[in-house]
Short mmCIF file of C-alpha atoms in Angstrom, two decimals:
data_model
loop_
_atom_site.label_atom_id
_atom_site.label_comp_id
_atom_site.label_asym_id
_atom_site.label_seq_id
_atom_site.Cartn_x
_atom_site.Cartn_y
_atom_site.Cartn_z
CA MET A 139 13.83 84.91 -4.14
CA SER A 140 13.65 83.88 -7.67
CA ALA A 141 11.39 81.12 -8.89
CA LEU A 142 14.49 78.80 -9.48
CA SER A 143 15.84 79.59 -6.05
CA GLY A 144 12.52 78.49 -4.55
CA LEU A 145 12.34 75.35 -6.66
CA ALA A 146 16.13 74.49 -5.56
CA LYS A 147 14.97 74.70 -1.90
CA ILE A 148 11.96 72.63 -2.44
CA ARG A 149 13.93 70.00 -4.38
CA ALA A 150 16.61 69.99 -1.52
CA ALA A 151 13.88 69.44 1.02
CA LEU A 152 12.30 66.53 -1.06
CA TRP A 153 15.73 64.96 -1.47
CA GLN A 154 16.15 65.05 2.36
CA ILE A 155 12.80 63.31 2.66
CA GLU A 156 13.79 60.65 0.02
CA LYS A 157 16.99 59.91 2.01
CA ASP A 158 15.06 59.74 5.29
CA LEU A 159 12.83 57.15 3.71
CA GLY A 160 15.75 55.22 2.17
CA LEU A 161 14.75 56.02 -1.36
CA GLU A 162 18.06 57.44 -2.32
CA LYS A 163 19.24 53.86 -2.80
CA LEU A 164 16.89 53.44 -5.77
CA SER A 165 18.13 54.31 -9.23
CA HIS A 166 16.43 57.20 -10.97
CA SER A 167 14.21 54.78 -13.07
CA GLU A 168 13.21 52.67 -10.00
CA ARG A 169 12.18 55.99 -8.16
CA ASP A 170 10.22 57.15 -11.36
CA VAL A 171 8.43 53.80 -11.59
CA LEU A 172 7.57 53.78 -7.90
CA TYR A 173 6.17 57.33 -8.04
CA ALA A 174 4.34 56.46 -11.15
CA PHE A 175 2.64 53.66 -9.29
CA HIS A 176 1.72 55.88 -6.37
CA ALA A 177 0.36 58.44 -8.76
CA VAL A 178 -2.25 56.12 -10.60
CA ALA A 179 -3.00 54.12 -7.40
CA ALA A 180 -6.45 54.37 -5.94
CA PRO A 181 -6.56 55.22 -2.09
CA ASP A 182 -7.70 51.61 -1.50
CA ARG A 183 -4.50 50.30 -3.22
CA MET A 184 -6.15 48.16 -5.68
CA ALA A 185 -3.72 46.08 -7.93
CA ILE A 186 -2.57 47.94 -10.91
CA THR A 187 -1.16 46.66 -14.11
CA PRO A 188 2.11 47.69 -15.60
CA ASP A 189 0.69 49.00 -18.73
CA ARG A 190 -1.47 51.54 -16.71
CA VAL A 191 1.66 52.86 -15.04
CA GLN A 192 3.70 52.98 -18.36
CA ASP A 193 1.16 55.37 -19.66
CA ALA A 194 2.11 58.01 -16.87
CA ASP A 195 4.09 60.90 -17.95
CA ARG A 196 6.71 60.18 -15.17
CA VAL A 197 7.88 56.98 -16.97
CA ALA A 198 7.25 57.94 -20.61
CA GLY A 199 10.99 58.07 -21.32
CA ILE A 200 11.81 54.86 -19.75
CA CYS A 201 12.27 51.98 -22.26
CA ASN A 202 10.39 48.69 -21.55
CA VAL A 203 13.44 46.76 -20.66
CA GLU A 204 14.56 49.40 -18.07
CA PHE A 205 10.91 49.59 -16.85
CA ALA A 206 10.74 45.81 -16.32
CA GLU A 207 13.97 45.85 -14.45
CA ALA A 208 12.75 48.68 -12.13
CA LEU A 209 9.64 46.66 -11.60
CA THR A 210 11.46 43.50 -10.53
CA ARG A 211 13.76 45.32 -8.28
CA LEU A 212 10.96 47.29 -6.64
CA THR A 213 9.21 43.99 -5.99
CA GLU A 214 12.48 42.28 -4.69
CA LEU A 215 12.98 45.25 -2.31
CA GLY A 216 9.28 45.19 -0.99
CA TYR A 217 7.90 48.50 -2.54
CA LEU A 218 5.62 46.63 -4.62
CA GLU A 219 3.74 43.22 -4.33
CA ASN A 220 3.00 41.06 -7.32
CA THR A 221 -0.69 39.98 -6.95
CA ASP A 222 -1.51 37.70 -9.84
CA GLY A 223 1.41 37.58 -12.17
CA ASP A 224 0.13 40.61 -14.18
CA ALA A 225 -0.72 43.26 -11.46
CA TYR A 226 0.96 44.83 -8.61
CA ARG A 227 -0.07 46.37 -5.28
CA ILE A 228 1.77 49.18 -3.49
CA THR A 229 3.22 48.00 -0.13
CA ASP A 230 4.02 50.18 2.95
CA LEU A 231 7.68 51.35 2.74
CA PRO A 232 10.04 48.69 3.67
CA ARG A 233 12.13 49.29 6.75
CA PRO A 234 15.54 50.45 6.03
CA ALA A 235 18.29 47.93 6.61
#
């Protein structure tokens, strides 16, 4: 098996997990922002400021407006919780509708 074949199988498995968790309903940008929050979050789920997340490689190509829209939608959907107007906390995954 080539490296790309192996990568394709891993990607297919990850996509299935995302579907099982309901993440396929999120846009690409929303998923990238959510993953970036998880990447920088401490295990105790302390509040994180968006500027800390915007420094992550995962969201480097997302413009500020698109980042803000994704942040708003992730908060509306319950993936993130606004703690004090400037910081966000990761929540447990919302239950699929």
